[in-house]
Amino acid sequence: KQRELYDQFGHAGVDPNSGFGGGGGPGGMGGNPFGGAGGFQGFEGFNFGDGSFHYSGGGPGGPGGQEIDAEELFDAFFGAGRRRPRGPRRGADLQMHVRLSFMEAVFGSSQDLHLRYQVRNPETGAAEIKEREVTVETPAGIDHGMNLRLGGQGAEGDPGAPSGNLIVQVLVDDDEYFQRDGTDVHTEVPVSIVQAILGGTVDVKTLTGTVEVTVPKGCQPGAKLALRGKGIERLNGRTKGNQIVHLKIEIPKEITPRQEELLREFDEETKGSGRGISGGIKEAVGSAFERFFGGNGDDEKKNGDDAGEHDKNKDSSSDKKDADDEEYEQRKQA
């Protein structure tokens, strides 16, 4: 017995103060320092004799005991997360991006992508570069930043294992005319002052063509008109958003004298009727001569009138002098 303990535990196996039962110590469990009444309870099945960590399910040193490796024991307590994957490995996922025009995103498109990626040769373990073409069908209504998942289009796996997936990120260019807001689109259409006041019609470009839109009477700046169902198709749906038309009232920077006259009459009429807002307006613009050469048209007119009156007086004085001369000659002859 002593020889067996010495062979198994060395000098500590026969040392009475070491705690091993075989050496006469309090252990009394055949070399287990945690066994017996003098040791720690609950560790009777563990064996540390060979410097490793094993557990015998059949009792300490008992025949037919089933030993459990420490690694398996930890897996039992903490889950199988520590286990290495066994069998062929699935292929890696690949990521690409595709750029679409605004209209391609609205109506859907088909895009060809060139894939170039690296895989591991399962036989040699060396890295290999592979290239191939993949066609991506983008659905109508897709928006900027969305991702498409193409199952099985990623990198190849080990023999017998599935391929990975291809993740395609969609980038959509802006449009100069349409502004997107989800499934709605916004456009801006200019209208004249007369159209805004009296109402009328304007041609509006939509995603599917040009339509005539009625401008309501008395339209105010910033007014918006909604064209139902003229927006973008909802992704994987049958309904569409709306087109919001923003009316932009344009004020002319230059007008004709006749237009100015009519506007002044309009302002006077507004004052008289008490409808609308009326306030002080700038004085009338002078003639074209005044705009180029300066001066006041009224002064020019007055000077012209004065010159005409002077010529008229001059002619009258000349006629009177001729009459006096003729009368003098007649008296002289008499």
mmCIF file of N, CA and C in Angstrom, residues 9 11-27 33:
data_model
loop_
_atom_site.group_PDB
_atom_site.id
_atom_site.type_symbol
_atom_site.label_atom_id
_atom_site.label_comp_id
_atom_site.label_asym_id
_atom_site.label_seq_id
_atom_site.Cartn_x
_atom_site.Cartn_y
_atom_site.Cartn_z
ATOM 1 N N PHE A 9 1.835 9.315 -5.577
ATOM 2 C CA PHE A 9 1.905 10.699 -5.102
ATOM 3 C C PHE A 9 3.310 11.138 -4.693
ATOM 4 N N HIS A 11 6.630 11.469 -2.324
ATOM 5 C CA HIS A 11 6.881 11.514 -0.888
ATOM 6 C C HIS A 11 5.635 11.952 -0.117
ATOM 7 N N ALA A 12 4.792 12.808 -0.760
ATOM 8 C CA ALA A 12 3.586 13.278 -0.060
ATOM 9 C C ALA A 12 2.627 12.131 0.219
ATOM 10 N N GLY A 13 2.734 11.044 -0.559
ATOM 11 C CA GLY A 13 1.810 9.940 -0.356
ATOM 12 C C GLY A 13 2.077 9.157 0.909
ATOM 13 N N VAL A 14 3.315 9.221 1.378
ATOM 14 C CA VAL A 14 3.647 8.464 2.585
ATOM 15 C C VAL A 14 3.912 9.367 3.768
ATOM 16 N N ASP A 15 3.826 10.675 3.550
ATOM 17 C CA ASP A 15 4.035 11.637 4.635
ATOM 18 C C ASP A 15 2.764 11.712 5.469
ATOM 19 N N PRO A 16 2.819 11.438 6.782
ATOM 20 C CA PRO A 16 1.606 11.436 7.605
ATOM 21 C C PRO A 16 0.987 12.812 7.753
ATOM 22 N N ASN A 17 1.744 13.861 7.486
ATOM 23 C CA ASN A 17 1.213 15.224 7.621
ATOM 24 C C ASN A 17 0.696 15.801 6.292
ATOM 25 N N SER A 18 0.733 15.000 5.287
ATOM 26 C CA SER A 18 0.335 15.535 3.974
ATOM 27 C C SER A 18 -1.160 15.521 3.766
ATOM 28 N N GLY A 19 -1.883 14.768 4.583
ATOM 29 C CA GLY A 19 -3.330 14.711 4.434
ATOM 30 C C GLY A 19 -3.807 13.545 3.626
ATOM 31 N N PHE A 20 -2.932 12.685 3.134
ATOM 32 C CA PHE A 20 -3.349 11.510 2.384
ATOM 33 C C PHE A 20 -3.607 10.374 3.361
ATOM 34 N N GLY A 21 -4.758 9.711 3.195
ATOM 35 C CA GLY A 21 -5.155 8.673 4.152
ATOM 36 C C GLY A 21 -4.197 7.499 4.204
ATOM 37 N N GLY A 22 -3.574 7.179 3.056
ATOM 38 C CA GLY A 22 -2.704 6.011 3.024
ATOM 39 C C GLY A 22 -1.486 6.175 3.889
ATOM 40 N N GLY A 23 -1.070 7.437 4.170
ATOM 41 C CA GLY A 23 0.100 7.677 4.988
ATOM 42 C C GLY A 23 -0.240 7.767 6.443
ATOM 43 N N GLY A 24 -1.470 7.359 6.819
ATOM 44 C CA GLY A 24 -1.850 7.407 8.207
ATOM 45 C C GLY A 24 -2.468 8.712 8.598
ATOM 46 N N GLY A 25 -2.630 9.627 7.635
ATOM 47 C CA GLY A 25 -3.208 10.923 7.955
ATOM 48 C C GLY A 25 -4.704 10.842 8.022
ATOM 49 N N PRO A 26 -5.320 11.990 8.169
ATOM 50 C CA PRO A 26 -6.769 12.024 8.354
ATOM 51 C C PRO A 26 -7.557 11.820 7.090
ATOM 52 N N GLY A 27 -6.868 11.802 5.956
ATOM 53 C CA GLY A 27 -7.644 11.689 4.711
ATOM 54 C C GLY A 27 -8.381 10.390 4.629
ATOM 55 N N PRO A 33 -6.776 14.198 -1.399
ATOM 56 C CA PRO A 33 -6.626 15.136 -0.290
ATOM 57 C C PRO A 33 -7.946 15.755 0.119
#
